mmCIF file of C-alpha atoms and ligand atoms in Angstrom:
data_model
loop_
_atom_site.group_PDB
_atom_site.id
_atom_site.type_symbol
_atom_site.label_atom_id
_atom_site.label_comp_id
_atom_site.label_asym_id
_atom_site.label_seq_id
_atom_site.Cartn_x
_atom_site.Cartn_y
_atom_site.Cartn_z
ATOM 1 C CA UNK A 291 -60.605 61.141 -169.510
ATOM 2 C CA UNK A 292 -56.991 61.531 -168.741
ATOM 3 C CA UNK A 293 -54.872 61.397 -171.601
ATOM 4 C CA UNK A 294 -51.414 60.730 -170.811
ATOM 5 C CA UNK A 295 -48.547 61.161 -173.941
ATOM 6 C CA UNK A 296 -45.612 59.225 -172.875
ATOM 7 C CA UNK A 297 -42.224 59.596 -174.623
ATOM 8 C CA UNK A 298 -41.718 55.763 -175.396
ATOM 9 C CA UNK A 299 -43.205 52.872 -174.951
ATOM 10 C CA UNK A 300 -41.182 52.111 -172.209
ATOM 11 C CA UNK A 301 -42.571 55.168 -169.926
ATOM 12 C CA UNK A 302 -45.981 54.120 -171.240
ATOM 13 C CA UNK A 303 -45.855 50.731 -169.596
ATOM 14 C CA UNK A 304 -43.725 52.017 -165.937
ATOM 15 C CA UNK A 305 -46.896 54.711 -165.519
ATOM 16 C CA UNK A 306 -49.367 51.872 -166.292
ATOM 17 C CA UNK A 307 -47.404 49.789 -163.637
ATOM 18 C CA UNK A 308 -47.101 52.517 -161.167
ATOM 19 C CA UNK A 309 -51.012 52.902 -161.200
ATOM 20 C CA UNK A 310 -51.486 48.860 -160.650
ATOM 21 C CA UNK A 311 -49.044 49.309 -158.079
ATOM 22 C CA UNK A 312 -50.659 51.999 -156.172
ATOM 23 C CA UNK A 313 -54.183 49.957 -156.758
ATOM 24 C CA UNK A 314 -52.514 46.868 -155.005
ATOM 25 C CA UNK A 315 -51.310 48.972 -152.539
ATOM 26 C CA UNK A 316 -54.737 50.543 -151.275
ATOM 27 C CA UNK A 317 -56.293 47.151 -151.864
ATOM 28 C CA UNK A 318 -54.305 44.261 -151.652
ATOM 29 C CA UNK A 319 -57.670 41.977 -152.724
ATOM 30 C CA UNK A 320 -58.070 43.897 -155.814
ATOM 31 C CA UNK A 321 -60.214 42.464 -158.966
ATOM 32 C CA UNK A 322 -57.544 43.427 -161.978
ATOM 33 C CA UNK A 323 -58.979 43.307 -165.654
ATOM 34 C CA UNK A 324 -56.348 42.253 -167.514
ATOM 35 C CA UNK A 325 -55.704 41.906 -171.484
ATOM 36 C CA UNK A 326 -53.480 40.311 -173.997
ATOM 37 C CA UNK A 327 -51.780 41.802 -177.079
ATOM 38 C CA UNK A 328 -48.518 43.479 -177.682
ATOM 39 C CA UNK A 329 -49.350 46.273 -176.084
ATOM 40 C CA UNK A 330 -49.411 45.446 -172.381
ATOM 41 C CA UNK A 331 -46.780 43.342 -171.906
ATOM 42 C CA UNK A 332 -43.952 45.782 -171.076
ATOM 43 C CA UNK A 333 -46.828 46.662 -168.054
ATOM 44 C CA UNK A 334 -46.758 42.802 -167.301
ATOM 45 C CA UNK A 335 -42.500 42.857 -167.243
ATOM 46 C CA UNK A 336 -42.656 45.906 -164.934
ATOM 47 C CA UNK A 337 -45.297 44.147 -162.305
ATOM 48 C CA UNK A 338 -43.246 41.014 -162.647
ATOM 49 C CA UNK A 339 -40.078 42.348 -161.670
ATOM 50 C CA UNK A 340 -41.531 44.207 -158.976
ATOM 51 C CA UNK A 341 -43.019 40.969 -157.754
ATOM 52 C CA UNK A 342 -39.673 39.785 -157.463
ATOM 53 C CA UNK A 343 -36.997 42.556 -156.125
ATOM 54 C CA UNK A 344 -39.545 44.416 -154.291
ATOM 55 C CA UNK A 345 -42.189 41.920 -152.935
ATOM 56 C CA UNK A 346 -45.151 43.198 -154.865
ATOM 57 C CA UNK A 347 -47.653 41.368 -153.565
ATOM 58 C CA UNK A 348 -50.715 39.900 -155.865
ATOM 59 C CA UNK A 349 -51.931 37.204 -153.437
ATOM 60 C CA UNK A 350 -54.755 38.466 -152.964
ATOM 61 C CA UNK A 351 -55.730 39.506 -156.424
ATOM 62 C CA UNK A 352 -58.715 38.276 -158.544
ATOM 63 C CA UNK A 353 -57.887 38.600 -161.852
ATOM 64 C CA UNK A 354 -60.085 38.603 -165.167
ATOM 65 C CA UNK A 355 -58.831 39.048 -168.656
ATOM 66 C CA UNK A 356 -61.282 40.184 -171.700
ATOM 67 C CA UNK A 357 -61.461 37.462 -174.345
ATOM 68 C CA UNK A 358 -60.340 34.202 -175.579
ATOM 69 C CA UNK A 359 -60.566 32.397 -178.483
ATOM 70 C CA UNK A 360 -63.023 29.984 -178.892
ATOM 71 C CA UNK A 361 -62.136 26.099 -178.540
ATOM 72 C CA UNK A 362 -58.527 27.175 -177.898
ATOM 73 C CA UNK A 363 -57.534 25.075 -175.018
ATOM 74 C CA UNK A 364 -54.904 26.534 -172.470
ATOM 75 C CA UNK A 365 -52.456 24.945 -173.214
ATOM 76 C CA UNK A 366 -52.474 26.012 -176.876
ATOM 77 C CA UNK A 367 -49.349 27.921 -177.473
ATOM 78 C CA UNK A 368 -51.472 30.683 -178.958
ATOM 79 C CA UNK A 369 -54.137 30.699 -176.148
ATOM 80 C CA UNK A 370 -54.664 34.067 -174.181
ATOM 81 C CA UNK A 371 -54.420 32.159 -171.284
ATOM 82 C CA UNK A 372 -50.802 30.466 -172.270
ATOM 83 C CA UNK A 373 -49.976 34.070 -172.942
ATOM 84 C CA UNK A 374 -51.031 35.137 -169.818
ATOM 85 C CA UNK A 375 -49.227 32.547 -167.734
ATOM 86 C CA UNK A 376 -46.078 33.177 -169.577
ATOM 87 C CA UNK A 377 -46.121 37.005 -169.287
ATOM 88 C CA UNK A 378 -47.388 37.296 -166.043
ATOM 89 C CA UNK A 379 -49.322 34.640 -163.872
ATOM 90 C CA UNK A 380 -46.397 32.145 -163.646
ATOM 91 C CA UNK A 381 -43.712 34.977 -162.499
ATOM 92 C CA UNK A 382 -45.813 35.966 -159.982
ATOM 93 C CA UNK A 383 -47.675 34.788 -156.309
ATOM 94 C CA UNK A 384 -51.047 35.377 -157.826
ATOM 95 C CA UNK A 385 -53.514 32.259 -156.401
ATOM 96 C CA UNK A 386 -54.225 30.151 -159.811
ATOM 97 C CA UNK A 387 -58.052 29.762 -158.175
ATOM 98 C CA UNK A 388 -58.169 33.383 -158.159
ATOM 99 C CA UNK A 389 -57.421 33.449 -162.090
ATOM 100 C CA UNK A 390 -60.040 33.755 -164.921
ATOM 101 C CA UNK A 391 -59.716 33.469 -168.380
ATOM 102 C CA UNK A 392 -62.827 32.579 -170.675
ATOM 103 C CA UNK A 393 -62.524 29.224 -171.630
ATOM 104 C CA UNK A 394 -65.925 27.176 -173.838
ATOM 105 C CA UNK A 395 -66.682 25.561 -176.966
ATOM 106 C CA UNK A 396 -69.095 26.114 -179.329
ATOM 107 C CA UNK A 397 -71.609 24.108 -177.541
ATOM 108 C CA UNK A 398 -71.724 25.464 -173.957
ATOM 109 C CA UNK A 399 -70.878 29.202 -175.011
ATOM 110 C CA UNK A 400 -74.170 30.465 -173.860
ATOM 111 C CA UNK A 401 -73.774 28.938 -170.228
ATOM 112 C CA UNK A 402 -70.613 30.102 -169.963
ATOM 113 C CA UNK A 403 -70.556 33.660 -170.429
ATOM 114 C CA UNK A 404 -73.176 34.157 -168.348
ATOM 115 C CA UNK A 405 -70.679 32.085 -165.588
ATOM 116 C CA UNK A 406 -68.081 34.517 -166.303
ATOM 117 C CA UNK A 407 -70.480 37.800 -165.916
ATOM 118 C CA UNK A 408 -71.928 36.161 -163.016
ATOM 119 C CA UNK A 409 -67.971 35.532 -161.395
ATOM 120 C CA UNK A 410 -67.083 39.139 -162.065
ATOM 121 C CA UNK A 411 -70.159 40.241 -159.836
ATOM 122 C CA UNK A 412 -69.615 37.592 -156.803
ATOM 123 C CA UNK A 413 -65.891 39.023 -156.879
ATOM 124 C CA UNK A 414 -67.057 42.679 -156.328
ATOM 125 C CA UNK A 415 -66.887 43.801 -160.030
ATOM 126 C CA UNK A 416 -63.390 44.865 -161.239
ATOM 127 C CA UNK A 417 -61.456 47.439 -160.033
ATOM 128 C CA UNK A 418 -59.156 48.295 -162.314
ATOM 129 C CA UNK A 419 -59.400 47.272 -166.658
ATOM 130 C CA UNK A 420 -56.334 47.301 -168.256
ATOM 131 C CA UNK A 421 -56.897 47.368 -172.186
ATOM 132 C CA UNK A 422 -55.238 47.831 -175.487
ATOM 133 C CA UNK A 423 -56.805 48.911 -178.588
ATOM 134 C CA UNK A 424 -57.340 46.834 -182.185
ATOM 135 C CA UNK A 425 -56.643 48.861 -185.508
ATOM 136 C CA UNK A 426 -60.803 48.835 -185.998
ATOM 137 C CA UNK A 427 -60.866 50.592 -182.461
ATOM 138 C CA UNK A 428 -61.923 47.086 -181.169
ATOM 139 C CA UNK A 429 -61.230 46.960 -177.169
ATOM 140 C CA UNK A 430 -61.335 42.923 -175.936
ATOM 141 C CA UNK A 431 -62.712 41.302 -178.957
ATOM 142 C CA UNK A 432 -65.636 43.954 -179.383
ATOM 143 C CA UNK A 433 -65.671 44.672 -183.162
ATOM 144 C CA UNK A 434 -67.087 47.479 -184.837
ATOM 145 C CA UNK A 435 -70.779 47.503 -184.618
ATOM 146 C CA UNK A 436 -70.659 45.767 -180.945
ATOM 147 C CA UNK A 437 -73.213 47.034 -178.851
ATOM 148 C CA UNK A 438 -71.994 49.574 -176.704
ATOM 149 C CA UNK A 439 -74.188 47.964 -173.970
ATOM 150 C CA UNK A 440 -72.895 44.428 -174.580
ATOM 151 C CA UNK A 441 -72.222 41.580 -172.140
ATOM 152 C CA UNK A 442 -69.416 38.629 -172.508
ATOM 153 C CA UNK A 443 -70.350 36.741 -175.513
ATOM 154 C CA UNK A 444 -69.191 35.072 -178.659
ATOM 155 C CA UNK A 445 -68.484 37.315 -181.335
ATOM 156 C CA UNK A 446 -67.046 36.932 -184.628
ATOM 157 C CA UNK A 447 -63.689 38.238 -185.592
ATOM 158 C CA UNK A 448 -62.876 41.065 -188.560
ATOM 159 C CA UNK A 449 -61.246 39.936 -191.489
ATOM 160 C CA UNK A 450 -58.805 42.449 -190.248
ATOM 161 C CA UNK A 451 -58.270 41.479 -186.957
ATOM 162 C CA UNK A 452 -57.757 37.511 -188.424
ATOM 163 C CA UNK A 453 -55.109 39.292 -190.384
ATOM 164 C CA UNK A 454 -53.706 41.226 -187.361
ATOM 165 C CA UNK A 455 -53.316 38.183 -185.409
ATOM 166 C CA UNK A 456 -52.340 35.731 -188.095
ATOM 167 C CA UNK A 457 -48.783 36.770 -187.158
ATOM 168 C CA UNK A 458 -49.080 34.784 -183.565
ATOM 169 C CA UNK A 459 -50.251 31.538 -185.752
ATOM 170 C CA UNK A 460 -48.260 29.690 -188.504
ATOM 171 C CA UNK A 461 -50.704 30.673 -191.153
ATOM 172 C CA UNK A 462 -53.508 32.634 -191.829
ATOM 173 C CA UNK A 463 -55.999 29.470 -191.794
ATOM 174 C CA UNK A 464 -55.442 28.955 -188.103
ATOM 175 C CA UNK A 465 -56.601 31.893 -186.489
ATOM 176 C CA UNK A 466 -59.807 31.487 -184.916
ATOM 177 C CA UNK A 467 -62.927 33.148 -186.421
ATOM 178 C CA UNK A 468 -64.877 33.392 -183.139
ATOM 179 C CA UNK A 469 -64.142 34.571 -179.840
ATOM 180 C CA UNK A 470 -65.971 34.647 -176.061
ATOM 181 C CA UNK A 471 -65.000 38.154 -175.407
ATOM 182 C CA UNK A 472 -66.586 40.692 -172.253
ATOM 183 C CA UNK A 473 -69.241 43.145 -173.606
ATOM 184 C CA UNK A 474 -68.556 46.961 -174.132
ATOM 185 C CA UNK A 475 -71.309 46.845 -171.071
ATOM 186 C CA UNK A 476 -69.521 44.749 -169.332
ATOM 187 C CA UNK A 477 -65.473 46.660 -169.844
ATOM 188 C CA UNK A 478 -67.562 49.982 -168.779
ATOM 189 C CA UNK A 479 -68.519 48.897 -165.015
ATOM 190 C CA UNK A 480 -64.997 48.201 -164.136
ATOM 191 C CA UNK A 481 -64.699 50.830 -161.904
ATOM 192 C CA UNK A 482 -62.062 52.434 -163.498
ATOM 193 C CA UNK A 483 -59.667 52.094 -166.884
ATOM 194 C CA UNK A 484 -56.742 52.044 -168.381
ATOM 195 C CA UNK A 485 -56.051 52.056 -172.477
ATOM 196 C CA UNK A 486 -53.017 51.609 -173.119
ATOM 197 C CA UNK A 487 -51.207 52.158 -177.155
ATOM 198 C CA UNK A 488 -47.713 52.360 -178.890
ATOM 199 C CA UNK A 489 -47.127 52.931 -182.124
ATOM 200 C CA UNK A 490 -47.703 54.899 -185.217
ATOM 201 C CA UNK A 491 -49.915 52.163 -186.637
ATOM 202 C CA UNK A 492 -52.373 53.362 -183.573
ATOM 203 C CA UNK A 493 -52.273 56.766 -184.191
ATOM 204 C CA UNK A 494 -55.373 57.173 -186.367
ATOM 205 C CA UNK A 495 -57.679 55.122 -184.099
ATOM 206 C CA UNK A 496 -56.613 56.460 -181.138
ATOM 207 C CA UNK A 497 -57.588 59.834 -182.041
ATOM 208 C CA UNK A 498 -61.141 58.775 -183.398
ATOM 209 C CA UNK A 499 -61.857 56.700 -180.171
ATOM 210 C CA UNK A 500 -60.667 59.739 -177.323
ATOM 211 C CA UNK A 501 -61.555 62.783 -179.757
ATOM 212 C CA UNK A 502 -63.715 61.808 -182.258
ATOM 213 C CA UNK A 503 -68.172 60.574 -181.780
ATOM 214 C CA UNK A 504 -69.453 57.837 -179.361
ATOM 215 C CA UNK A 505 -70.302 55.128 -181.782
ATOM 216 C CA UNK A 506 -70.794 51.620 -182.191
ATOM 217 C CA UNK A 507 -68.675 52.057 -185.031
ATOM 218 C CA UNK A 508 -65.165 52.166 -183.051
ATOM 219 C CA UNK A 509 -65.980 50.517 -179.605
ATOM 220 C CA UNK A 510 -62.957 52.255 -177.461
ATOM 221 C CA UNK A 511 -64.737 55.164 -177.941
ATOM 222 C CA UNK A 512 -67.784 54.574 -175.486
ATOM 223 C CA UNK A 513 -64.586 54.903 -172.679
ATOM 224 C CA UNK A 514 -65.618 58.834 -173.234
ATOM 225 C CA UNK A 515 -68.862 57.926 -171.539
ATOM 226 C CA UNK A 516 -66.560 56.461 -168.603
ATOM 227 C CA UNK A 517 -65.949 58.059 -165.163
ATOM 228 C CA UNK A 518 -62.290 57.457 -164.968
ATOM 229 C CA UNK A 519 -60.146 56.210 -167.615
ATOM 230 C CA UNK A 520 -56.925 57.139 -168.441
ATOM 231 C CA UNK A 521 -55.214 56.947 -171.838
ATOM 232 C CA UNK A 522 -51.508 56.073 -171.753
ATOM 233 C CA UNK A 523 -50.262 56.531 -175.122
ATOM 234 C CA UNK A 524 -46.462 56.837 -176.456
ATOM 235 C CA UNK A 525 -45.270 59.535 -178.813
ATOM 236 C CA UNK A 526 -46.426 58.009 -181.749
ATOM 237 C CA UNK A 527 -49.867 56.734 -181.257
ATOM 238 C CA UNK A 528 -50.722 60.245 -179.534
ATOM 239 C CA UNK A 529 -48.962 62.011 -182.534
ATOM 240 C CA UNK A 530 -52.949 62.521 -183.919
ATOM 241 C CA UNK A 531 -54.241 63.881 -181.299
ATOM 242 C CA UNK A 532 -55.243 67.280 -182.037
ATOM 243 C CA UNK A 533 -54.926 68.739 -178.271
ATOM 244 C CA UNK A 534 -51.931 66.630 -177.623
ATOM 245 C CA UNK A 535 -50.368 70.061 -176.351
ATOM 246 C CA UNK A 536 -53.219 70.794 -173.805
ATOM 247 C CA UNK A 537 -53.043 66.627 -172.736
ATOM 248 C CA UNK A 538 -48.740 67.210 -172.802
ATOM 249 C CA UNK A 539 -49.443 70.291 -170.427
ATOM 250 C CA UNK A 540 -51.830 68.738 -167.807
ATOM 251 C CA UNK A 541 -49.090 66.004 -167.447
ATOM 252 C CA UNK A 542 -46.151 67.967 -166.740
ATOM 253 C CA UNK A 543 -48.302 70.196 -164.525
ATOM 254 C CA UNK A 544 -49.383 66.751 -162.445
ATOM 255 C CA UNK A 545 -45.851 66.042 -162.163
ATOM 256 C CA UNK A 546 -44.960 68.938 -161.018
ATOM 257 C CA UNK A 547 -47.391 70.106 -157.987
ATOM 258 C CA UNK A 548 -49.444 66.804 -157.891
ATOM 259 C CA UNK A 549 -47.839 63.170 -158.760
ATOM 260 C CA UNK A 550 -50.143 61.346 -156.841
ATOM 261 C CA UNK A 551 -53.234 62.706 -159.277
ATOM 262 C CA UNK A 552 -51.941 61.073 -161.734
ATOM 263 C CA UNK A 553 -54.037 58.486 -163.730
ATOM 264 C CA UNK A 554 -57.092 60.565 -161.319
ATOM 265 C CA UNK A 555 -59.336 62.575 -163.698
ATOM 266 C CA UNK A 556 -58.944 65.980 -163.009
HETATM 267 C C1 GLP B 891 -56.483 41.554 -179.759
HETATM 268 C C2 GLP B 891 -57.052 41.554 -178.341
HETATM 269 C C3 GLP B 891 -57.221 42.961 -177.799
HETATM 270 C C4 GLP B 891 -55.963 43.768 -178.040
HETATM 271 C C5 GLP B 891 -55.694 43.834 -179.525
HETATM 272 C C6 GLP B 891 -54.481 44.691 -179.865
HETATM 273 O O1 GLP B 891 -57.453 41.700 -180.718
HETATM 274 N N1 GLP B 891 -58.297 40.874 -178.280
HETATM 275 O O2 GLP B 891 -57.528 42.899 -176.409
HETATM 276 O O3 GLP B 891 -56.120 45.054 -177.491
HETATM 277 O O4 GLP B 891 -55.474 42.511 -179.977
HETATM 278 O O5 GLP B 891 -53.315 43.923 -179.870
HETATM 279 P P1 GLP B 891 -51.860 44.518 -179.835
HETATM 280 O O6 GLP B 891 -51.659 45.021 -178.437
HETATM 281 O O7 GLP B 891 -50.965 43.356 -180.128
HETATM 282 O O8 GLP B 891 -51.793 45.596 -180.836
#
């Protein structure tokens, strides 16, 4: 893994952006993972604005985000796909046919994830996974105890995640219990990742997903078992890290004799 301490949240997102960037640029068609949250946004601002003073160009792309409530239609103001169109897909030229987010009810959830696993593989399998990071160490809506060879299914939220989200909804009854969310199998063949945090809230499980066991237990942490990831933290959710001086010195060193390795596991 590459483990990347940024100074603020702010740097965090432009060196999450630069690496989309440089993905669109080798492959304009690219399949882009893409998640909700607080966390990812600032990436989304970055790509939208420059989509619009510098022509970044996503017409091409096939996008995919993780998870979605269940029975939430779109249009719900607390939807991942409303988020999704109002942080990113309606600011930029990506093709709406070329945009999937998981969408069922109760009654056709079975049929439908195995759609969506079924879409990811006619589009080539995703290139790049952009994901944040729950306070359980949940990545999409993979709570603790997930399978860390899981596929897109429903899965039922943590008391602590309802309470984590409750502050999108207008009270704590509202928040969904389930959710159709990609497997830990399926976040692990994206050909390569990005985990994005900020905060000191995320500085605990941060450290036990990159530096502590592979375990069920705190799902971010099967990403250790992954080929290429990199880890874009700011100060404070890296302040845990116990070789956050070796992780601070590999960075300055890449930017020194070797930007372009950056976000490339070395
Ligand atoms: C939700 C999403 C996750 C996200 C997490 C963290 O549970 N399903 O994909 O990573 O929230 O959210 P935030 O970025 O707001 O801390």
């Amino acid at each position: 893994m590459e483990i990347i301490i940024a100074d603020t949240q702010e740097e965090m997102s432009k060196i999450a952006a630069d690496m989309i960037e440089r993905q669109l640029l080798r492959k304009p068609s690219s399949v882009l993972g893409l998640a909700t949250g607080s966390t990812p946004v600032g990436t989304y601002e970055q790509l939208v604005r420059r989509h619009k003073e510098e022509g970044l160009d996503f017409s091409k792309v096939i996008t995919f985000n993780l998870d979605e409530y269940l029975d939430l239609s779109p249009s719900h103001e607390q939807s991942y796909r409303y988020f999704m169109d109002h942080h990113l897909f309606n600011h930029i030229n990506v093709d709406p046919k070329n945009i999937h987010v998981p969408y069922g009810h109760a009654g056709e959830v079975e049929e439908f994830c195995e759609w969506y696993e079924d879409e990811i593989k006619r589009a080539g399998g995703i290139d790049v996974q952009i994901l944040g990071i729950g306070a359980d160490g949940h990545i999409a809506f993979n709570e603790p105890g997930s399978s860390l060879g899981s596929r897109t299914r429903l899965k039922t939220l943590t008391r602590q995640t309802i309470e984590d989200n409750a502050r999108f909804f207008d009270n704590l009854d509202e928040v969904p219990r389930f959710a159709i969310t990609m497997g830990v199998g399926t976040i692990l063949e994206a050909k390569e990742i990005i985990i994005l945090a900020n905060g000191a809230k995320k500085a605990e499980i941060v450290a036990e997903a990159i530096e502590g066991p592979i375990t069920a237990q705190v799902s971010a942490s099967a990403l250790q078992m992954h080929r290429q990831v990199t880890v874009i933290v700011d100060a404070e959710a890296g302040s845990k890290l116990k070789r956050a001086d070796y992780y601070r010195w590999i960075f300055e060193e890449k930017k020194r004799l070797v930007p372009r390795l950056i976000g490339k596991v070395t």
